[in-house]
Amino acid sequence: MSFSERGINNASVRVENRRKLTKLLYTMGALTRQELSAKLRLSLPTVNFLVQMLEEDGLIYYQTSAQSSTGGRIPNLVCFRYDAYLSVGIDVSQTHHRILIMDMKCAIIDQYNAFLRFEDSDAYWETVNARLESLLAKNHLSKKRILGVGIAIPGPVFHQTGKLDSWLLHLKEYNYQKLENVFGLPVFVENDANSAGFAEIWMREDIQDAAYLSVSKGVGGAIIRNRTIVHGINGLAGEFGHQIVVPNGRKCLCGRHGCLDCYCSTTLLYQECEGGISAFFEKKNGDARLAAIWESYLEYLAIGVTNIAIILDLPVIIGGEITPYIAASFDELGEKCARIDSFSRRWTSMYSLSHLGENGAAIGAALLPVVKHLEI
């Protein structure tokens, strides 16, 4: 091995060791140098060097250990500074947008939800940026602390080309890279269901792999393996909303007929009751027509959920706008799934509701700059 090759190899090892130490500290919160050395199987001089690198980046601080001393110096804890940098997540839909600012531990500092009909124009994004600027000013935050802006979009995102498509937003091969000029920050764009699914797994310690079904005005999904989004060879993995549940059924925006999106979009519930989705659920117990619509809705949702479980045999997390409303019917949904699924699956371990609800996509989008910066 030449001298230059050894130098490259040593640099690669340092980068990997720093990544491992950063991930361990991020996960555990605080450890002594001795604990870091033992858990990572690295020498103390190596750990000291890596800790110094993180200190220079402002990612750690020190705190006296609460452990009782057995003599000698009380060890200092190396603590991860989750608020060293902040991140922005923006969830964009046809008629609304959600902006949130959070620290690297996903603690939300502030958020802004508002009506704003999407349009393919510079003015639209300038309005979103102006609202972000106002949110930063309100909280006395400088853009210098922001790692980047993550944007969740309802449609497939093609990262290799820097473009996206969205039937809901009427976008085709939209070049999202130009948005960095609007926000003046690094911009990361991801499919909204992928973002929400990623956030769910990131914030759970008990699951590494899962399928995420997003049920809002559009029905989408994500596949997460080893806590990483699976995009597929065409960037279209997890499009669960476009599985056929009714052959030759209603026409979908994708051009096909009978997609799950046509039968489980929350738009259907909005349309059936004046006053919106909340009014639908307030009235359905005393309204036979609304009760029948909800029963049919659950039947189709059970078919979609069961299909995902049969094909992937992964835990299925149901999230999106429907989350707070379906909780009361979750056992009923489980019974319907059990009747459809001929295989033996434990409902309690196989299916669950989102922990994040409507904030999921925005949180997941905001996580993208964090993961990039920390390389974890």
Tab-separated table of C-alpha atoms in Angstrom:
chain	number	residue	atom	x	y	z
A	1	MET	CA	0.000	0.000	0.000
A	2	SER	CA	1.390	3.406	-1.009
A	3	PHE	CA	1.691	6.354	1.400
A	4	SER	CA	-1.206	8.171	-0.308
A	5	GLU	CA	-3.385	5.058	-0.113
A	6	ARG	CA	-2.658	4.706	3.598
A	7	GLY	CA	-3.609	8.360	4.085
A	8	ILE	CA	-6.927	7.886	2.297
A	9	ASN	CA	-7.628	4.726	4.270
A	10	ASN	CA	-6.848	6.431	7.602
A	11	ALA	CA	-9.103	9.356	6.692
A	12	SER	CA	-11.939	6.966	5.849
A	13	VAL	CA	-11.512	5.225	9.195
A	14	ARG	CA	-11.648	8.561	11.027
A	15	VAL	CA	-14.815	9.552	9.192
A	16	GLU	CA	-16.473	6.230	10.014
A	17	ASN	CA	-15.390	6.370	13.667
A	18	ARG	CA	-16.725	9.910	13.970
A	19	ARG	CA	-20.033	8.798	12.444
A	20	LYS	CA	-20.304	5.912	14.937
A	21	LEU	CA	-19.471	8.119	17.905
A	22	THR	CA	-21.915	10.812	16.779
A	23	LYS	CA	-24.689	8.253	16.348
A	24	LEU	CA	-24.012	6.706	19.755
A	25	LEU	CA	-24.033	10.075	21.528
A	26	TYR	CA	-27.115	11.218	19.622
A	27	THR	CA	-28.942	8.036	20.658
A	28	MET	CA	-27.767	7.824	24.272
A	29	GLY	CA	-27.646	11.543	25.048
A	30	ALA	CA	-24.631	11.413	27.368
A	31	LEU	CA	-21.753	9.023	28.081
A	32	THR	CA	-18.326	9.222	29.683
A	33	ARG	CA	-15.254	8.956	27.496
A	34	GLN	CA	-14.565	5.567	29.067
A	35	GLU	CA	-18.058	4.367	28.128
A	36	LEU	CA	-17.607	5.651	24.588
A	37	SER	CA	-14.298	3.827	24.370
A	38	ALA	CA	-15.801	0.564	25.613
A	39	LYS	CA	-18.956	0.664	23.493
A	40	LEU	CA	-17.126	1.611	20.290
A	41	ARG	CA	-14.046	-0.496	21.025
A	42	LEU	CA	-11.794	2.456	20.353
A	43	SER	CA	-8.783	3.617	22.317
A	44	LEU	CA	-9.172	6.563	24.689
A	45	PRO	CA	-6.783	8.739	22.624
A	46	THR	CA	-8.954	8.077	19.548
A	47	VAL	CA	-12.126	8.897	21.483
A	48	ASN	CA	-10.538	12.093	22.823
A	49	PHE	CA	-9.640	13.149	19.276
A	50	LEU	CA	-13.164	12.467	17.976
A	51	VAL	CA	-14.796	14.227	20.931
A	52	GLN	CA	-12.624	17.263	20.247
A	53	MET	CA	-13.854	17.280	16.628
A	54	LEU	CA	-17.487	17.281	17.804
A	55	GLU	CA	-16.720	20.010	20.331
A	56	GLU	CA	-15.276	22.207	17.566
A	57	ASP	CA	-18.510	21.682	15.612
A	58	GLY	CA	-20.528	22.760	18.667
A	59	LEU	CA	-22.271	19.386	18.947
A	60	ILE	CA	-21.344	18.510	22.543
A	61	TYR	CA	-20.979	19.952	26.006
A	62	TYR	CA	-19.660	18.519	29.265
A	63	GLN	CA	-21.413	17.771	32.507
A	64	THR	CA	-20.222	16.251	35.771
A	65	SER	CA	-21.337	12.638	36.074
A	66	ALA	CA	-23.968	11.893	38.705
A	67	GLN	CA	-22.300	8.556	39.392
A	68	SER	CA	-20.744	8.279	42.814
A	69	SER	CA	-16.994	8.554	42.724
A	70	THR	CA	-14.934	5.567	43.840
A	71	GLY	CA	-11.921	7.755	44.348
A	72	GLY	CA	-9.974	10.032	42.054
A	73	ARG	CA	-11.477	12.475	39.606
A	74	ILE	CA	-15.216	12.381	38.951
A	75	PRO	CA	-15.654	11.559	35.228
A	76	ASN	CA	-17.243	14.147	32.967
A	77	LEU	CA	-20.142	13.187	30.764
A	78	VAL	CA	-19.880	13.996	27.099
A	79	CYS	CA	-23.387	15.264	26.258
A	80	PHE	CA	-24.937	15.742	22.846
A	81	ARG	CA	-26.133	19.302	22.237
A	82	TYR	CA	-29.422	18.733	20.418
A	83	ASP	CA	-30.122	22.447	20.146
A	84	ALA	CA	-26.749	23.285	18.581
A	85	TYR	CA	-28.471	23.445	15.223
A	86	LEU	CA	-32.072	23.652	14.116
A	87	SER	CA	-33.940	22.393	11.095
A	88	VAL	CA	-37.058	23.406	9.168
A	89	GLY	CA	-39.752	21.072	7.853
A	90	ILE	CA	-42.439	22.170	5.390
A	91	ASP	CA	-45.380	19.960	4.439
A	92	VAL	CA	-47.051	21.132	1.227
A	93	SER	CA	-50.550	20.124	0.105
A	94	GLN	CA	-53.067	21.401	-2.437
A	95	THR	CA	-54.645	23.920	-0.111
A	96	HIS	CA	-52.473	24.172	2.999
A	97	HIS	CA	-48.906	24.205	4.173
A	98	ARG	CA	-47.340	23.415	7.531
A	99	ILE	CA	-44.026	24.927	8.623
A	100	LEU	CA	-42.196	23.799	11.743
A	101	ILE	CA	-38.844	24.531	13.316
A	102	MET	CA	-37.312	21.810	15.472
A	103	ASP	CA	-34.035	20.909	17.124
A	104	MET	CA	-32.003	17.829	16.230
A	105	LYS	CA	-33.956	15.704	18.737
A	106	CYS	CA	-37.250	16.516	16.965
A	107	ALA	CA	-38.428	18.854	19.716
A	108	ILE	CA	-40.693	21.349	17.953
A	109	ILE	CA	-39.827	24.959	18.796
A	110	ASP	CA	-42.704	26.502	16.895
A	111	GLN	CA	-44.943	25.826	13.920
A	112	TYR	CA	-47.279	27.597	11.532
A	113	ASN	CA	-50.234	25.996	9.755
A	114	ALA	CA	-52.198	27.982	7.199
A	115	PHE	CA	-54.355	27.915	4.121
A	116	LEU	CA	-52.416	28.612	0.941
A	117	ARG	CA	-53.544	27.106	-2.340
A	118	PHE	CA	-50.580	25.664	-4.170
A	119	GLU	CA	-49.558	27.170	-7.467
A	120	ASP	CA	-46.515	26.594	-9.632
A	121	SER	CA	-45.052	30.064	-9.230
A	122	ASP	CA	-42.162	31.877	-7.586
A	123	ALA	CA	-44.725	33.937	-5.667
A	124	TYR	CA	-46.026	30.828	-3.883
A	125	TRP	CA	-42.599	29.827	-2.576
A	126	GLU	CA	-41.728	33.426	-1.707
A	127	THR	CA	-44.877	33.537	0.435
A	128	VAL	CA	-43.859	30.313	2.203
A	129	ASN	CA	-40.359	31.702	2.799
A	130	ALA	CA	-41.792	34.965	4.146
A	131	ARG	CA	-43.860	32.977	6.649
A	132	LEU	CA	-40.768	31.015	7.650
A	133	GLU	CA	-38.834	34.263	8.119
A	134	SER	CA	-41.641	35.563	10.357
A	135	LEU	CA	-41.571	32.368	12.423
A	136	LEU	CA	-37.797	32.690	12.882
A	137	ALA	CA	-38.100	36.349	13.849
A	138	LYS	CA	-40.884	35.571	16.325
A	139	ASN	CA	-38.566	33.110	18.102
A	140	HIS	CA	-35.456	35.299	17.767
A	141	LEU	CA	-33.691	32.656	15.690
A	142	SER	CA	-30.953	33.270	13.150
A	143	LYS	CA	-30.816	31.433	9.836
A	144	LYS	CA	-27.173	30.696	10.660
A	145	ARG	CA	-28.382	28.006	13.071
A	146	ILE	CA	-30.601	26.330	10.456
A	147	LEU	CA	-29.104	23.242	8.846
A	148	GLY	CA	-31.567	23.300	5.976
A	149	VAL	CA	-35.160	23.206	4.838
A	150	GLY	CA	-36.858	19.856	4.284
A	151	ILE	CA	-39.946	19.897	2.079
A	152	ALA	CA	-42.521	17.092	1.949
A	153	ILE	CA	-44.406	16.860	-1.351
A	154	PRO	CA	-47.382	14.644	-2.325
A	155	GLY	CA	-45.754	12.802	-5.214
A	156	PRO	CA	-42.645	10.879	-6.278
A	157	VAL	CA	-39.282	12.633	-5.924
A	158	PHE	CA	-36.409	11.665	-8.212
A	159	HIS	CA	-33.274	12.542	-6.282
A	160	GLN	CA	-30.820	11.644	-9.025
A	161	THR	CA	-32.272	14.263	-11.376
A	162	GLY	CA	-33.411	16.789	-8.775
A	163	LYS	CA	-36.968	16.702	-10.103
A	164	LEU	CA	-40.402	15.603	-8.881
A	165	ASP	CA	-43.882	14.799	-10.138
A	166	SER	CA	-47.177	15.412	-8.364
A	167	TRP	CA	-50.638	14.700	-9.707
A	168	LEU	CA	-52.215	16.533	-6.777
A	169	LEU	CA	-50.121	19.653	-7.355
A	170	HIS	CA	-50.186	19.340	-11.163
A	171	LEU	CA	-46.396	19.211	-11.404
A	172	LYS	CA	-44.386	17.279	-13.980
A	173	GLU	CA	-40.580	17.062	-13.890
A	174	TYR	CA	-40.484	20.047	-11.554
A	175	ASN	CA	-36.930	21.182	-10.819
A	176	TYR	CA	-36.941	21.587	-7.053
A	177	GLN	CA	-33.255	22.515	-6.811
A	178	LYS	CA	-34.117	26.137	-7.654
A	179	LEU	CA	-35.858	26.429	-4.275
A	180	GLU	CA	-32.485	26.920	-2.575
A	181	ASN	CA	-32.394	30.370	-4.156
A	182	VAL	CA	-35.745	31.186	-2.529
A	183	PHE	CA	-34.933	29.992	0.990
A	184	GLY	CA	-31.224	30.824	0.991
A	185	LEU	CA	-30.582	27.480	2.686
A	186	PRO	CA	-29.865	23.899	1.605
A	187	VAL	CA	-33.158	22.326	0.504
A	188	PHE	CA	-34.042	18.639	0.846
A	189	VAL	CA	-37.197	17.358	-0.853
A	190	GLU	CA	-38.934	14.036	-0.169
A	191	ASN	CA	-42.266	12.389	-0.844
A	192	ASP	CA	-44.627	13.240	2.028
A	193	ALA	CA	-45.416	9.627	2.931
A	194	ASN	CA	-41.713	8.723	2.867
A	195	SER	CA	-41.020	11.673	5.157
A	196	ALA	CA	-43.762	10.684	7.605
A	197	GLY	CA	-42.750	7.018	7.630
A	198	PHE	CA	-39.115	7.948	8.200
A	199	ALA	CA	-40.078	10.180	11.133
A	200	GLU	CA	-42.145	7.389	12.713
A	201	ILE	CA	-39.225	4.944	12.672
A	202	TRP	CA	-36.676	7.560	13.702
A	203	MET	CA	-38.641	8.328	16.851
A	204	ARG	CA	-39.319	4.706	17.808
A	205	GLU	CA	-36.628	2.547	19.354
A	206	ASP	CA	-38.538	-0.721	19.004
A	207	ILE	CA	-38.886	-0.862	15.185
A	208	GLN	CA	-36.199	-0.945	12.494
A	209	ASP	CA	-38.382	-1.970	9.554
A	210	ALA	CA	-41.973	-1.065	8.727
A	211	ALA	CA	-44.495	-0.174	6.079
A	212	TYR	CA	-46.167	3.196	6.537
A	213	LEU	CA	-49.617	3.905	5.098
A	214	SER	CA	-50.424	7.592	4.876
A	215	VAL	CA	-54.160	8.345	4.705
A	216	SER	CA	-54.964	11.998	4.047
A	217	LYS	CA	-56.417	13.795	1.048
A	218	GLY	CA	-54.124	11.503	-0.891
A	219	VAL	CA	-53.248	7.927	0.095
A	220	GLY	CA	-49.551	7.110	-0.045
A	221	GLY	CA	-47.003	5.021	1.711
A	222	ALA	CA	-43.405	4.258	2.511
A	223	ILE	CA	-41.204	1.244	3.102
A	224	ILE	CA	-38.540	1.642	5.776
A	225	ARG	CA	-35.775	-0.963	6.098
A	226	ASN	CA	-33.000	-0.663	8.663
A	227	ARG	CA	-34.353	2.811	9.538
A	228	THR	CA	-33.765	3.986	5.958
A	229	ILE	CA	-36.280	4.948	3.262
A	230	VAL	CA	-36.522	2.393	0.451
A	231	HIS	CA	-36.939	4.344	-2.784
A	232	GLY	CA	-36.860	1.471	-5.293
A	233	ILE	CA	-35.113	1.470	-8.663
A	234	ASN	CA	-37.527	4.058	-10.073
A	235	GLY	CA	-38.012	6.062	-6.884
A	236	LEU	CA	-41.581	4.792	-6.587
A	237	ALA	CA	-41.465	2.231	-3.768
A	238	GLY	CA	-44.365	2.290	-1.305
A	239	GLU	CA	-47.078	3.796	-3.529
A	240	PHE	CA	-49.708	1.839	-1.590
A	241	GLY	CA	-52.480	4.226	-2.586
A	242	HIS	CA	-52.334	2.906	-6.124
A	243	GLN	CA	-53.027	-0.745	-5.406
A	244	ILE	CA	-56.264	-1.867	-7.049
A	245	VAL	CA	-58.969	-2.689	-4.493
A	246	VAL	CA	-61.957	-2.522	-6.857
A	247	PRO	CA	-61.321	-3.816	-10.412
A	248	ASN	CA	-62.761	-1.353	-12.961
A	249	GLY	CA	-63.758	0.937	-10.091
A	250	ARG	CA	-63.567	4.694	-9.733
A	251	LYS	CA	-61.062	6.531	-11.902
A	252	CYS	CA	-57.930	7.635	-10.072
A	253	LEU	CA	-55.728	10.660	-10.730
A	254	CYS	CA	-53.051	8.220	-11.872
A	255	GLY	CA	-55.295	7.192	-14.793
A	256	ARG	CA	-56.140	3.710	-13.524
A	257	HIS	CA	-59.433	2.580	-12.033
A	258	GLY	CA	-60.172	1.232	-8.557
A	259	CYS	CA	-57.095	2.445	-6.647
A	260	LEU	CA	-57.187	2.510	-2.836
A	261	ASP	CA	-56.728	6.293	-3.084
A	262	CYS	CA	-60.203	6.546	-4.642
A	263	TYR	CA	-61.857	4.785	-1.681
A	264	CYS	CA	-59.848	5.898	1.361
A	265	SER	CA	-58.864	9.490	0.643
A	266	THR	CA	-60.135	11.714	3.459
A	267	THR	CA	-61.522	13.963	0.719
A	268	LEU	CA	-64.421	11.483	0.500
A	269	LEU	CA	-65.341	12.194	4.113
A	270	TYR	CA	-65.105	15.945	3.587
A	271	GLN	CA	-67.474	15.674	0.646
A	272	GLU	CA	-70.083	13.693	2.550
A	273	CYS	CA	-70.650	16.122	5.402
A	274	GLU	CA	-70.869	19.875	5.504
A	275	GLY	CA	-68.400	21.133	8.052
A	276	GLY	CA	-65.516	18.890	7.130
A	277	ILE	CA	-64.030	15.706	8.497
A	278	SER	CA	-64.518	16.632	12.158
A	279	ALA	CA	-68.228	17.188	11.533
A	280	PHE	CA	-68.417	13.814	9.756
A	281	PHE	CA	-67.248	11.981	12.859
A	282	GLU	CA	-69.336	14.080	15.210
A	283	LYS	CA	-72.500	13.207	13.293
A	284	LYS	CA	-71.916	9.662	12.003
A	285	ASN	CA	-73.110	7.822	15.139
A	286	GLY	CA	-76.538	9.396	14.799
A	287	ASP	CA	-76.719	9.372	11.018
A	288	ALA	CA	-77.356	6.032	9.300
A	289	ARG	CA	-76.076	7.313	5.943
A	290	LEU	CA	-72.770	8.531	7.359
A	291	ALA	CA	-72.395	5.358	9.438
A	292	ALA	CA	-72.785	3.252	6.277
A	293	ILE	CA	-70.185	5.363	4.462
A	294	TRP	CA	-67.739	4.881	7.330
A	295	GLU	CA	-68.379	1.125	7.389
A	296	SER	CA	-67.615	0.912	3.662
A	297	TYR	CA	-64.547	3.108	4.138
A	298	LEU	CA	-63.182	0.737	6.800
A	299	GLU	CA	-63.779	-2.287	4.545
A	300	TYR	CA	-61.646	-0.795	1.779
A	301	LEU	CA	-58.994	0.362	4.229
A	302	ALA	CA	-58.813	-3.172	5.677
A	303	ILE	CA	-58.230	-4.577	2.184
A	304	GLY	CA	-55.407	-2.117	1.569
A	305	VAL	CA	-53.770	-2.667	4.947
A	306	THR	CA	-53.997	-6.449	4.657
A	307	ASN	CA	-52.528	-6.441	1.155
A	308	ILE	CA	-49.502	-4.534	2.458
A	309	ALA	CA	-49.055	-6.976	5.349
A	310	ILE	CA	-49.373	-10.023	3.084
A	311	ILE	CA	-46.877	-8.745	0.522
A	312	LEU	CA	-44.230	-7.340	2.874
A	313	ASP	CA	-44.880	-9.088	6.219
A	314	LEU	CA	-43.690	-5.938	7.983
A	315	PRO	CA	-45.361	-3.986	10.779
A	316	VAL	CA	-47.844	-1.556	9.211
A	317	ILE	CA	-48.146	1.943	10.682
A	318	ILE	CA	-51.259	3.919	9.708
A	319	GLY	CA	-50.824	7.673	9.759
A	320	GLY	CA	-51.862	10.917	8.139
A	321	GLU	CA	-54.948	13.045	8.614
A	322	ILE	CA	-57.132	10.028	9.445
A	323	THR	CA	-55.099	9.088	12.551
A	324	PRO	CA	-57.045	10.877	15.319
A	325	TYR	CA	-60.394	9.854	13.832
A	326	ILE	CA	-59.719	6.162	13.285
A	327	ALA	CA	-58.468	5.448	16.810
A	328	ALA	CA	-61.994	4.673	18.089
A	329	SER	CA	-62.516	2.203	15.211
A	330	PHE	CA	-59.076	0.613	15.337
A	331	ASP	CA	-60.240	-2.660	16.878
A	332	GLU	CA	-63.007	-2.882	14.289
A	333	LEU	CA	-60.439	-2.363	11.545
A	334	GLY	CA	-58.352	-5.138	13.087
A	335	GLU	CA	-61.299	-7.534	12.992
A	336	LYS	CA	-61.878	-6.764	9.323
A	337	CYS	CA	-58.206	-7.348	8.537
A	338	ALA	CA	-58.245	-10.659	10.416
A	339	ARG	CA	-61.200	-11.859	8.362
A	340	ILE	CA	-59.455	-10.983	5.104
A	341	ASP	CA	-55.995	-12.267	5.978
A	342	SER	CA	-55.821	-16.048	5.753
A	343	PHE	CA	-52.432	-16.048	7.486
A	344	SER	CA	-52.068	-15.883	11.243
A	345	ARG	CA	-50.827	-12.456	12.306
A	346	ARG	CA	-50.971	-10.848	15.722
A	347	TRP	CA	-52.879	-7.593	15.271
A	348	THR	CA	-51.248	-5.831	18.222
A	349	SER	CA	-47.698	-6.432	16.980
A	350	MET	CA	-48.429	-6.088	13.255
A	351	TYR	CA	-50.498	-2.899	13.081
A	352	SER	CA	-50.311	0.409	14.890
A	353	LEU	CA	-51.337	4.041	14.598
A	354	SER	CA	-48.950	6.893	13.986
A	355	HIS	CA	-47.456	8.613	17.011
A	356	LEU	CA	-47.036	11.849	15.082
A	357	GLY	CA	-50.328	12.385	13.277
A	358	GLU	CA	-50.499	15.371	10.954
A	359	ASN	CA	-47.006	16.590	11.909
A	360	GLY	CA	-45.325	13.412	10.642
A	361	ALA	CA	-44.433	14.562	7.128
A	362	ALA	CA	-43.073	17.922	8.293
A	363	ILE	CA	-40.996	16.302	11.065
A	364	GLY	CA	-39.617	13.739	8.629
A	365	ALA	CA	-38.741	16.489	6.157
A	366	ALA	CA	-36.957	18.455	8.885
A	367	LEU	CA	-34.981	15.350	9.824
A	368	LEU	CA	-33.388	15.158	6.366
A	369	PRO	CA	-30.933	18.060	6.937
A	370	VAL	CA	-30.151	16.664	10.424
A	371	VAL	CA	-29.282	13.211	9.116
A	372	LYS	CA	-27.201	14.737	6.337
A	373	HIS	CA	-25.231	16.962	8.714
A	374	LEU	CA	-24.616	14.273	11.314
A	375	GLU	CA	-24.061	11.562	8.671
A	376	ILE	CA	-26.051	9.062	10.720
